[in-house]
JSON list of C-alpha atoms in Angstrom, two decimals:
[
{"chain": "A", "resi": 1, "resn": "UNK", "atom": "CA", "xyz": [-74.46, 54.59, -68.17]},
{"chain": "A", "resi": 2, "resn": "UNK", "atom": "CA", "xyz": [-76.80, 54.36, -65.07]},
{"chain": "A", "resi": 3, "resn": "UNK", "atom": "CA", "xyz": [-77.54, 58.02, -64.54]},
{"chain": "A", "resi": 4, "resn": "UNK", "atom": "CA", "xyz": [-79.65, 60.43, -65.73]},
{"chain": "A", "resi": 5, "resn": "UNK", "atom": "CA", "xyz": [-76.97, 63.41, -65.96]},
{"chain": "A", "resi": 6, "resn": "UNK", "atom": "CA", "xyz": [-74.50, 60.89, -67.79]},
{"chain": "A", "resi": 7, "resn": "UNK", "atom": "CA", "xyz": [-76.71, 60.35, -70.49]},
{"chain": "A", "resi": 8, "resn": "UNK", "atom": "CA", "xyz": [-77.86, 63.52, -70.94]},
{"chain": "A", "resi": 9, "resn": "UNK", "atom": "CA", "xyz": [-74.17, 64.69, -71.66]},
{"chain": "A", "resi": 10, "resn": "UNK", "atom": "CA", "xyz": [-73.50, 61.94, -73.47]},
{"chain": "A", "resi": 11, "resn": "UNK", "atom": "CA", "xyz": [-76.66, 62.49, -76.09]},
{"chain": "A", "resi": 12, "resn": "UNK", "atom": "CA", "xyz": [-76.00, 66.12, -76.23]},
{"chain": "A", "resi": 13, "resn": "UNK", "atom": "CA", "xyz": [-71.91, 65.63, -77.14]},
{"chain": "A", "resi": 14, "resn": "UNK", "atom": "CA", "xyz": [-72.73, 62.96, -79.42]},
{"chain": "A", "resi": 15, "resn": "UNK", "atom": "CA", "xyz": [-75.35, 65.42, -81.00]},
{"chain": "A", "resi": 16, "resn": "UNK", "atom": "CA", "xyz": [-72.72, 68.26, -81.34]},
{"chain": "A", "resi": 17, "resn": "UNK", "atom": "CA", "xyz": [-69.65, 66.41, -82.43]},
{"chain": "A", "resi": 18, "resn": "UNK", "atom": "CA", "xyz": [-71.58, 64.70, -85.70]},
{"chain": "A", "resi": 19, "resn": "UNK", "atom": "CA", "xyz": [-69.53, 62.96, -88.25]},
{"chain": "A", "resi": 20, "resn": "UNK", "atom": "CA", "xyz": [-66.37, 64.69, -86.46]},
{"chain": "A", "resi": 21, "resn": "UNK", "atom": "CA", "xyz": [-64.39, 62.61, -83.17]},
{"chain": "A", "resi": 22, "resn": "UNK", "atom": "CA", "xyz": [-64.82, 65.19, -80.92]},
{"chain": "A", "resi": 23, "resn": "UNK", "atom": "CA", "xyz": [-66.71, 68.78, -80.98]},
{"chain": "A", "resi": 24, "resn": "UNK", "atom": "CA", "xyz": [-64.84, 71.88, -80.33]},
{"chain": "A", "resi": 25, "resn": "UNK", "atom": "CA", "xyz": [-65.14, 73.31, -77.01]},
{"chain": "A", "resi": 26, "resn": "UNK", "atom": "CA", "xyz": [-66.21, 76.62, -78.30]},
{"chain": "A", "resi": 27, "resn": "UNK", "atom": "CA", "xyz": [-69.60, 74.84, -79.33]},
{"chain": "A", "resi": 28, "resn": "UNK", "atom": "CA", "xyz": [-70.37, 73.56, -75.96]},
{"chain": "A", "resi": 29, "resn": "UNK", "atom": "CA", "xyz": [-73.83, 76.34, -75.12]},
{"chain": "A", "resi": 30, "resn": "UNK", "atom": "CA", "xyz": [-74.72, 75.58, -71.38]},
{"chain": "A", "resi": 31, "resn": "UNK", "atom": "CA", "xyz": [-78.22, 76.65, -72.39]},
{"chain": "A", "resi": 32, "resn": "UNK", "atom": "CA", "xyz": [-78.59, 73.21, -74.12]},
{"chain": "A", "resi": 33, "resn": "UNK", "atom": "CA", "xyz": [-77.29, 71.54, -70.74]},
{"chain": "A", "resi": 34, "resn": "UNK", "atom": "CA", "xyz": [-78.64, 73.95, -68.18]},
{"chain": "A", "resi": 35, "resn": "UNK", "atom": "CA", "xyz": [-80.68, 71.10, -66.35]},
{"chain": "A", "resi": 36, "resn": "UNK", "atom": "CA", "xyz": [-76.95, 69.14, -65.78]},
{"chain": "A", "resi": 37, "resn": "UNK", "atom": "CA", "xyz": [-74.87, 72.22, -65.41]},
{"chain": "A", "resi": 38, "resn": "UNK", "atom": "CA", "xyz": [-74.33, 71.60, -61.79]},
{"chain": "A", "resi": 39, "resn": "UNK", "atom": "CA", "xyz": [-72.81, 68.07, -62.45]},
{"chain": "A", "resi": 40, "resn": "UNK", "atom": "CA", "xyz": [-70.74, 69.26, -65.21]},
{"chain": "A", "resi": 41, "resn": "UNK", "atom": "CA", "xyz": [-67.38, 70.27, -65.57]},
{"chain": "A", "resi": 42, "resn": "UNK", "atom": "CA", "xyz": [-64.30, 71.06, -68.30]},
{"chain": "A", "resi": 43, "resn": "UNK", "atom": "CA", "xyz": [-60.67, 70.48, -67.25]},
{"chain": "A", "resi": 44, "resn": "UNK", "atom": "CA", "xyz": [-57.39, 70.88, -69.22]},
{"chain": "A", "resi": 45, "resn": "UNK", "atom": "CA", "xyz": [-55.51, 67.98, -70.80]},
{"chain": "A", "resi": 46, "resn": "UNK", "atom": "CA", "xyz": [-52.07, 69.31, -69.55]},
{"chain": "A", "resi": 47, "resn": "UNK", "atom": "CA", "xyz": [-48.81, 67.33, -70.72]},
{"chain": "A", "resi": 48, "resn": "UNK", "atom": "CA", "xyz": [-48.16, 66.98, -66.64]},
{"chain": "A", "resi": 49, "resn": "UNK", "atom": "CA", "xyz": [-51.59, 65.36, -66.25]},
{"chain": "A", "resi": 50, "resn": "UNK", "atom": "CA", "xyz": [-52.19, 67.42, -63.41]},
{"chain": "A", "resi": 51, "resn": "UNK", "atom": "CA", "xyz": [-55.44, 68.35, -65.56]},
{"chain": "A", "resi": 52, "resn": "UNK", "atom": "CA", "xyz": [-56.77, 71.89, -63.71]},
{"chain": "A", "resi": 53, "resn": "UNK", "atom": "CA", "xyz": [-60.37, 72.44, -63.79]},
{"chain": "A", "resi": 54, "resn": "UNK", "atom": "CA", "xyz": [-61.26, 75.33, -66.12]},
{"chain": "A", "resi": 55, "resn": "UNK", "atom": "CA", "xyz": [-65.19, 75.13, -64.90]},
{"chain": "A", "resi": 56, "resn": "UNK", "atom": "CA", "xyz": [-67.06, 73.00, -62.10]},
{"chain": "A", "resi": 57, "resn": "UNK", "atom": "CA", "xyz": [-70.88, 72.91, -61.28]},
{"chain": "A", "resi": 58, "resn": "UNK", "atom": "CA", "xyz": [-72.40, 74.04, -58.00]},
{"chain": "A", "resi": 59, "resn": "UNK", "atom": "CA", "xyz": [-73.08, 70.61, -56.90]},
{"chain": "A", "resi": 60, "resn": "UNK", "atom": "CA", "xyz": [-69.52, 68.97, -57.85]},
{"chain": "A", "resi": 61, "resn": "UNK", "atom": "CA", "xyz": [-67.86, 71.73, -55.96]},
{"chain": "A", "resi": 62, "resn": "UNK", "atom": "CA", "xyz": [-70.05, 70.88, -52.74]},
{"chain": "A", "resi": 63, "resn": "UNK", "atom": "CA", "xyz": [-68.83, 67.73, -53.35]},
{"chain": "A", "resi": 64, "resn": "UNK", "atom": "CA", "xyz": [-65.58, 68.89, -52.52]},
{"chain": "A", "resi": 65, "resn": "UNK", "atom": "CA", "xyz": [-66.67, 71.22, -49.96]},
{"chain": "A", "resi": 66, "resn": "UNK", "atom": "CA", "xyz": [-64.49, 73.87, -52.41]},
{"chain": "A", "resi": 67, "resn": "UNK", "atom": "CA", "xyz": [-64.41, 75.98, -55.50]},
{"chain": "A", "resi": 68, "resn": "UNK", "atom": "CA", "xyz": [-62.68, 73.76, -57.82]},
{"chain": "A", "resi": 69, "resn": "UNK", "atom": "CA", "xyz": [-61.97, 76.34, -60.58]},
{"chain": "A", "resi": 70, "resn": "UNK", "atom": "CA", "xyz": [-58.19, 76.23, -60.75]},
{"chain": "A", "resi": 71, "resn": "UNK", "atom": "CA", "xyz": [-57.87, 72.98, -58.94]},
{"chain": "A", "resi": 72, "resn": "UNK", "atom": "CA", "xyz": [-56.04, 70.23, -60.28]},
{"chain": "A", "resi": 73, "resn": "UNK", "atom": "CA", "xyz": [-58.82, 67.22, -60.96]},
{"chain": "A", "resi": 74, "resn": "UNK", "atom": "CA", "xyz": [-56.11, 64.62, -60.15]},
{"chain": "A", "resi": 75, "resn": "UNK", "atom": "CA", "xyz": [-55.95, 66.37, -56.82]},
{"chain": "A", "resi": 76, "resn": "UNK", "atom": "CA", "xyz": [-59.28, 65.28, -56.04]},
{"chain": "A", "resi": 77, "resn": "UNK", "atom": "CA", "xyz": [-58.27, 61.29, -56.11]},
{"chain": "A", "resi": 78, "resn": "UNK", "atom": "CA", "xyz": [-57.13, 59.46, -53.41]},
{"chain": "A", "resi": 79, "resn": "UNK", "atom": "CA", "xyz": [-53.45, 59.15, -53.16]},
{"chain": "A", "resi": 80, "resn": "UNK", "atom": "CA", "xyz": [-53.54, 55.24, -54.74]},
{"chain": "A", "resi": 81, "resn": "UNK", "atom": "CA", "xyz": [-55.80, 55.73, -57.83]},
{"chain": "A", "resi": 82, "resn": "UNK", "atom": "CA", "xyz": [-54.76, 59.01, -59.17]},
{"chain": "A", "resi": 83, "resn": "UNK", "atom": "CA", "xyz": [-52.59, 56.34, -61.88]},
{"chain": "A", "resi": 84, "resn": "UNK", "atom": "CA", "xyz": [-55.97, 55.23, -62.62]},
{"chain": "A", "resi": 85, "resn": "UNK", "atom": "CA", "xyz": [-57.74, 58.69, -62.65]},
{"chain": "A", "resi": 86, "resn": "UNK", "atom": "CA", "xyz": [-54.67, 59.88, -65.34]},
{"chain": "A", "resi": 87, "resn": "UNK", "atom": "CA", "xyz": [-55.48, 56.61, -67.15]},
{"chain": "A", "resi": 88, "resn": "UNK", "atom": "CA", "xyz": [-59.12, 57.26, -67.35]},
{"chain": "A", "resi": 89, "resn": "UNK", "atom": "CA", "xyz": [-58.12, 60.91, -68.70]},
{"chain": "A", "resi": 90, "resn": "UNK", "atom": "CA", "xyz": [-55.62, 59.36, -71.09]},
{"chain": "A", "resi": 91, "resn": "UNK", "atom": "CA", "xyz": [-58.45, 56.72, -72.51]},
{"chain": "A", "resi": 92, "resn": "UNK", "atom": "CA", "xyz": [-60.89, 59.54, -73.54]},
{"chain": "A", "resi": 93, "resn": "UNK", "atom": "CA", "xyz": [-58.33, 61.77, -75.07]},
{"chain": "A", "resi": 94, "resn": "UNK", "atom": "CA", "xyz": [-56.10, 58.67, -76.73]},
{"chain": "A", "resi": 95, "resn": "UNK", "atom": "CA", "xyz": [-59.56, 56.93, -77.83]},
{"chain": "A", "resi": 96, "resn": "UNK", "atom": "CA", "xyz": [-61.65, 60.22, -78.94]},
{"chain": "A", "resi": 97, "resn": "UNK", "atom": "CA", "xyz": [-64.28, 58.44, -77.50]},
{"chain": "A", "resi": 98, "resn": "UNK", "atom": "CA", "xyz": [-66.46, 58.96, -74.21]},
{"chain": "A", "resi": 99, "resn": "UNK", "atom": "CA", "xyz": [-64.80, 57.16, -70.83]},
{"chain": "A", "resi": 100, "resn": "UNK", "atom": "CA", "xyz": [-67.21, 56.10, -68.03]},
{"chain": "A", "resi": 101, "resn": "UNK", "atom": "CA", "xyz": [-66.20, 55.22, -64.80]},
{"chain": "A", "resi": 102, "resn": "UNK", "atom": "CA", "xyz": [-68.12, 53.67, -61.49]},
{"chain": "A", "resi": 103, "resn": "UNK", "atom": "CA", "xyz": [-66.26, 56.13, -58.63]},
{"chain": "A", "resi": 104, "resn": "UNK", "atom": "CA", "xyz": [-66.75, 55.93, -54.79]},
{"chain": "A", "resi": 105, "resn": "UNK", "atom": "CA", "xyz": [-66.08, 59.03, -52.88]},
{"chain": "A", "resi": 106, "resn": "UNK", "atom": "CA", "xyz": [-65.21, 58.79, -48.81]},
{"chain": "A", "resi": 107, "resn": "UNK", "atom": "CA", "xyz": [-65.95, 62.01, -47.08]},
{"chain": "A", "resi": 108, "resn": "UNK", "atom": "CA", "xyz": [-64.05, 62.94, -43.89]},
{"chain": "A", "resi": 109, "resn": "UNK", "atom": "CA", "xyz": [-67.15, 61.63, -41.32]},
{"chain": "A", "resi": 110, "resn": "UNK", "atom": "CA", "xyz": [-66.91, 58.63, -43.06]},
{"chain": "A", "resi": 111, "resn": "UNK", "atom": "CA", "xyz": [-69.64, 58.30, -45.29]},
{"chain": "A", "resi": 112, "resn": "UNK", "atom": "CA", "xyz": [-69.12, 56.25, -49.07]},
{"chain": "A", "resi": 113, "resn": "UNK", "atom": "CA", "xyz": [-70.81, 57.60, -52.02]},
{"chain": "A", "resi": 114, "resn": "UNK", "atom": "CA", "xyz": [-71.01, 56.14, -54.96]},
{"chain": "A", "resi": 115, "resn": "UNK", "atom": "CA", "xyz": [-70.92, 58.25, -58.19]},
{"chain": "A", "resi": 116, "resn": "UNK", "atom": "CA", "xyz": [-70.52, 57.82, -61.77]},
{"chain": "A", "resi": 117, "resn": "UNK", "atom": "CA", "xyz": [-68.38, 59.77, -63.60]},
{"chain": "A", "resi": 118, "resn": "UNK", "atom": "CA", "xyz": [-68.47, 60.45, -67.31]},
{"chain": "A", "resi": 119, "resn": "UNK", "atom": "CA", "xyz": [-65.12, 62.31, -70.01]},
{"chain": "A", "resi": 120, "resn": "UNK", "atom": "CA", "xyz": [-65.66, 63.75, -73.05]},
{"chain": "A", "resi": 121, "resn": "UNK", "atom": "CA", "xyz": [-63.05, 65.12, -75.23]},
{"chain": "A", "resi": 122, "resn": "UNK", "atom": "CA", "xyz": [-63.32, 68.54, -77.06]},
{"chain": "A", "resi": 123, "resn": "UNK", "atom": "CA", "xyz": [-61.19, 69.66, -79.61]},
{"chain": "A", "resi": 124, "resn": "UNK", "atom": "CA", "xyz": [-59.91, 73.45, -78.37]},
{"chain": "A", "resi": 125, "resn": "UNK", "atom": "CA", "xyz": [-58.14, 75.76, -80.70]},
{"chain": "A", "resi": 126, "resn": "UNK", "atom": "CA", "xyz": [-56.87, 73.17, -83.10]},
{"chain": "A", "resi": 127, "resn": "UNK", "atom": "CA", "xyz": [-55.91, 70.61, -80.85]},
{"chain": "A", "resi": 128, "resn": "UNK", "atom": "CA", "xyz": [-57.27, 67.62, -80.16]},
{"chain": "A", "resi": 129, "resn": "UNK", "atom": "CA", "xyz": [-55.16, 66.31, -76.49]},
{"chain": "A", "resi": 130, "resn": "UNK", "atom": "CA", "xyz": [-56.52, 69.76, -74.70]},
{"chain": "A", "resi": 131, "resn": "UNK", "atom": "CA", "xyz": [-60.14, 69.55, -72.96]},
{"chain": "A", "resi": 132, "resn": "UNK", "atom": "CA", "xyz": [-62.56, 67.08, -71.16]},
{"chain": "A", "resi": 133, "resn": "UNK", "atom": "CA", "xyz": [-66.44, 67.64, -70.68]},
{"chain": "A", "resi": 134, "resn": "UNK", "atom": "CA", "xyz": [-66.97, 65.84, -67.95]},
{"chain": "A", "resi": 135, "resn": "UNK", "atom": "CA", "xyz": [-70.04, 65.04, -65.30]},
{"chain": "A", "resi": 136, "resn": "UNK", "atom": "CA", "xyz": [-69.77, 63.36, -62.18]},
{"chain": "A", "resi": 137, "resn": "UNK", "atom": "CA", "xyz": [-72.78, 62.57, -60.13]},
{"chain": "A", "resi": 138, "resn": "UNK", "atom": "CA", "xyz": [-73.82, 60.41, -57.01]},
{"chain": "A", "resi": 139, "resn": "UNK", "atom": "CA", "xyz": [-76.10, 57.65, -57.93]},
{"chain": "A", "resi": 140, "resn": "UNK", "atom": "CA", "xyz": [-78.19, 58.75, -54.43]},
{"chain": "A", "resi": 141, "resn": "UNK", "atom": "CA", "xyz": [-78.06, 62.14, -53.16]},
{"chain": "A", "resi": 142, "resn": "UNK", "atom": "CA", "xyz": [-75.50, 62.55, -50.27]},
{"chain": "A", "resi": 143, "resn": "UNK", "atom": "CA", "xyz": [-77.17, 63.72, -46.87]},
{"chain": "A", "resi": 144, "resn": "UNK", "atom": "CA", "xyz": [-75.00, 66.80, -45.97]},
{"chain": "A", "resi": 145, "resn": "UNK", "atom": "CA", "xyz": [-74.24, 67.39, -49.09]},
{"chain": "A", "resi": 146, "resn": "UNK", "atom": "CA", "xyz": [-71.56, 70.62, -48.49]},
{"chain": "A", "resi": 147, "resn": "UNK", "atom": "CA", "xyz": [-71.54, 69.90, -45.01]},
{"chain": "A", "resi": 148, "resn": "UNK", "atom": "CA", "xyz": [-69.35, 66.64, -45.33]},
{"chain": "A", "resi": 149, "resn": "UNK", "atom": "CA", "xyz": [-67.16, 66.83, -48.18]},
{"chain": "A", "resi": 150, "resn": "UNK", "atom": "CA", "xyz": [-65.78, 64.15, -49.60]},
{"chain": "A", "resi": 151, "resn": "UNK", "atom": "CA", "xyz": [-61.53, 63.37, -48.99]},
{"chain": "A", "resi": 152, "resn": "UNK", "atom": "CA", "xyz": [-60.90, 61.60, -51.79]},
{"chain": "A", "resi": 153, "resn": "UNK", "atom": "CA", "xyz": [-62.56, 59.62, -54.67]},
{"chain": "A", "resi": 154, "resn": "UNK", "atom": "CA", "xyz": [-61.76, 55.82, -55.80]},
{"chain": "A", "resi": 155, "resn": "UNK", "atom": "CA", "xyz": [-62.07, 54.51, -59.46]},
{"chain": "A", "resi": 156, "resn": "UNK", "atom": "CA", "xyz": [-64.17, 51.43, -59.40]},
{"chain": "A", "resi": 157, "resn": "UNK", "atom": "CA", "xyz": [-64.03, 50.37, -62.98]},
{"chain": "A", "resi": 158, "resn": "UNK", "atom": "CA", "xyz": [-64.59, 51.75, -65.89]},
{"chain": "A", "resi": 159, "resn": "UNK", "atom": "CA", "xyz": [-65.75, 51.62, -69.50]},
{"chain": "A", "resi": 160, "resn": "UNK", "atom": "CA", "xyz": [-64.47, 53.41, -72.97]},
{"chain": "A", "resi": 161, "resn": "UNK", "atom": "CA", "xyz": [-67.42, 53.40, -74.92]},
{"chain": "A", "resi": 162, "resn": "UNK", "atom": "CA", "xyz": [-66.71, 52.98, -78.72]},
{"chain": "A", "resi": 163, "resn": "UNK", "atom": "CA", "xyz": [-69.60, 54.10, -80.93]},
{"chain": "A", "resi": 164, "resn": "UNK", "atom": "CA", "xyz": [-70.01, 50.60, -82.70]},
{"chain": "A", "resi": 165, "resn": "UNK", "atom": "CA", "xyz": [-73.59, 50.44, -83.81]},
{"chain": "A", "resi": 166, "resn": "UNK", "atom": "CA", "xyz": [-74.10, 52.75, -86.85]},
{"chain": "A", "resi": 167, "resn": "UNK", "atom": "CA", "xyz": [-78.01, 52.33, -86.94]},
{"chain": "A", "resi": 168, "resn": "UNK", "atom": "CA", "xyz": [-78.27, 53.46, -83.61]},
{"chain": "A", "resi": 169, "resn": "UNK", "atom": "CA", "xyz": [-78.49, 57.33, -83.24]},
{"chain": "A", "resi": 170, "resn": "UNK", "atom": "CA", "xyz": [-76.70, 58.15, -79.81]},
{"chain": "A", "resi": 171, "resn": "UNK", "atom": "CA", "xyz": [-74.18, 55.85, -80.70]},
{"chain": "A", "resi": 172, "resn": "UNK", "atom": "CA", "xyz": [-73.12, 56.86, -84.27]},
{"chain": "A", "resi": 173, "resn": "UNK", "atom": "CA", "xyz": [-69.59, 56.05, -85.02]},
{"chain": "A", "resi": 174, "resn": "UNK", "atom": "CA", "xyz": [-67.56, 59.14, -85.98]},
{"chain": "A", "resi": 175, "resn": "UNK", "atom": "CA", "xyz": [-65.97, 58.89, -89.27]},
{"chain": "A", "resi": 176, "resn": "UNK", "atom": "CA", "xyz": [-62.64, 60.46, -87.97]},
{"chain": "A", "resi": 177, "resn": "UNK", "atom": "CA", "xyz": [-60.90, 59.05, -85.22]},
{"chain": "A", "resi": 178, "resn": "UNK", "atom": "CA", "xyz": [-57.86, 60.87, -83.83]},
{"chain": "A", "resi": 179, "resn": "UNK", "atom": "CA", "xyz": [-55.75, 57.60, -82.64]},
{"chain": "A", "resi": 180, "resn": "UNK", "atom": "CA", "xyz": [-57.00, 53.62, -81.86]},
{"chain": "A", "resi": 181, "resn": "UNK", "atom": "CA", "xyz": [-55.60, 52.56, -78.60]},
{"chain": "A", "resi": 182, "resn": "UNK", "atom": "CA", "xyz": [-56.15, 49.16, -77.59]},
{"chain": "A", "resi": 183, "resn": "UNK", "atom": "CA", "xyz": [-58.28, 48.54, -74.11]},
{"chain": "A", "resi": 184, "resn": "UNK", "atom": "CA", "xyz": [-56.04, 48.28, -71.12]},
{"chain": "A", "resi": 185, "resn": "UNK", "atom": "CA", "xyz": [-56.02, 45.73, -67.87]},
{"chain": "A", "resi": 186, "resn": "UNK", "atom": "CA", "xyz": [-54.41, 47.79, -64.98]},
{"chain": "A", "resi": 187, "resn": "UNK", "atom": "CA", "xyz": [-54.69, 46.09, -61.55]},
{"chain": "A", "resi": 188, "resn": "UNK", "atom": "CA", "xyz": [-58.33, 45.88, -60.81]},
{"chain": "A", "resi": 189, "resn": "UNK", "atom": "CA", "xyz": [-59.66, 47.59, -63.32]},
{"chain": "A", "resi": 190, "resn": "UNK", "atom": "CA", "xyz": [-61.03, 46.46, -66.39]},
{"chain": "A", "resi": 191, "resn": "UNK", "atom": "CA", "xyz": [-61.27, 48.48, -69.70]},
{"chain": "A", "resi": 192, "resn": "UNK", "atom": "CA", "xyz": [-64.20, 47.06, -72.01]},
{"chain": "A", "resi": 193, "resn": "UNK", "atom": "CA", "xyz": [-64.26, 48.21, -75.75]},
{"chain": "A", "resi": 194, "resn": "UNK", "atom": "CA", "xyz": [-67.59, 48.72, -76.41]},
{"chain": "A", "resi": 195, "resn": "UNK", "atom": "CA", "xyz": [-72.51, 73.68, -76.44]},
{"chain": "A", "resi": 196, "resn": "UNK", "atom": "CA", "xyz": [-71.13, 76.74, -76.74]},
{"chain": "A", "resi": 197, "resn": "UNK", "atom": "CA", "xyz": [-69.56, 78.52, -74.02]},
{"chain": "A", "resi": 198, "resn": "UNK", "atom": "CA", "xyz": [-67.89, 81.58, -76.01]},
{"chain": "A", "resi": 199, "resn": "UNK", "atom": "CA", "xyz": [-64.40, 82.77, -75.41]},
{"chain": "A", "resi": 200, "resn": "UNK", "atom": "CA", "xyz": [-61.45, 81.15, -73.07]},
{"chain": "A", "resi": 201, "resn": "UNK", "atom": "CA", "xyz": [-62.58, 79.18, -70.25]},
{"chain": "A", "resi": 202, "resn": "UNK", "atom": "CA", "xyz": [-61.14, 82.51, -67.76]},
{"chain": "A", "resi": 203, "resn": "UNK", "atom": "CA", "xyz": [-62.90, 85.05, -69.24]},
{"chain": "A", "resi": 204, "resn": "UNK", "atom": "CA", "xyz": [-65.79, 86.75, -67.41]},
{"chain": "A", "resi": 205, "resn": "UNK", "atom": "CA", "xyz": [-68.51, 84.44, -68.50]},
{"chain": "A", "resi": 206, "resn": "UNK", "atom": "CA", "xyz": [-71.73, 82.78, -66.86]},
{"chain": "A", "resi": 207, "resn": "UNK", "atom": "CA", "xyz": [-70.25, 80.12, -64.87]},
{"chain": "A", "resi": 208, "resn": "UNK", "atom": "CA", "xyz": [-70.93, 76.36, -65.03]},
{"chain": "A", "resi": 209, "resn": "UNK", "atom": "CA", "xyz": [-72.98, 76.30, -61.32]}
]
């Protein structure tokens, strides 16, 4: 994890989630996150994997040069990795276990950005296959950032971190896993094994910006 934002999220879901594989989404409080909230995001784990973003931050949705409440995340990928973005999606959820990925975004003047994009799974209502906390941030801040929005993002490679080291605090192990699925080689990628927002995500809450 090379920025700041990722391991901020990272400490703070590790912090909430305890002994358990995943905390419930209910527990997520964007007053503990407030400094990240505008990297930060929470889609849907939909059986379609079309994956619609429940809440985006300000500066993810310049990103896009949109509101992406509503939108479908997988929408956001370039035509040729969306397989990877779904399998990115599929390793945090499968795994119960944080997913980082290196991402490169192209805007439509041209420009490359390079981001890094972090999934964590929540547990929602019971179920366990249903939410992602998510961040995605650019390791340098873009120029015209919501002037030039970026067309489509590019997985670069990507990580599932499993909590291995028990004597080391931000990486305790959970002692419930909800499934073990081994790490996956898919074209040029490589897999290495290593707060409360209250009510439904559409009701008339503070927003994630």
């Amino acid at each position: 994890m090379k920025h700041g934002v990722t391991q901020s999220l990272f400490a703070y879901w590790n912090e909430l989630r305890g002994e358990r594989s995943a905390p419930e989404r209910s527990e997520v409080d964007p007053g503990r996150i407030r400094h990240i909230l505008a990297d930060t995001f929470i889609i849907e784990v939909d059986d379609e994997r079309l994956c619609p973003v429940r809440l985006a931050g300000a500066r993810i949705s310049a990103l896009a040069g949109r509101e992406l409440k509503g939108a479908s995340f997988m929408a956001l990928w370039r035509d040729e990795f969306r397989e990877d973005a779904v399998a990115l999606v599929d390793g945090a959820v499968n795994n119960a276990c944080a997913v980082v990925a290196s991402v490169t975004g192209s805007s439509r003047d041209g420009r490359v950005h390079d981001l890094e994009l972090l999934l964590l799974p929540l547990r929602h209502r019971g179920k366990t296959h249903s939410r992602l906390l998510g961040a995605l941030s650019p390791l340098a801040a873009p120029p015209r950032l919501g002037l030039d929005p970026v067309a489509g993002f590019e997985v670069r490679s990507r990580r599932i971190i499993h909590a291995v080291d028990a004597g080391t605090p931000a990486l305790r192990p959970p002692r419930e896993r909800l499934g073990n699925v081994a790490p996956i080689r898919r074209g040029h990628l490589f897999v290495f094994a290593g707060g409360r927002i209250d009510g439904a995500e559409d009701a008339a809450k503070p927003p994630l910006t």
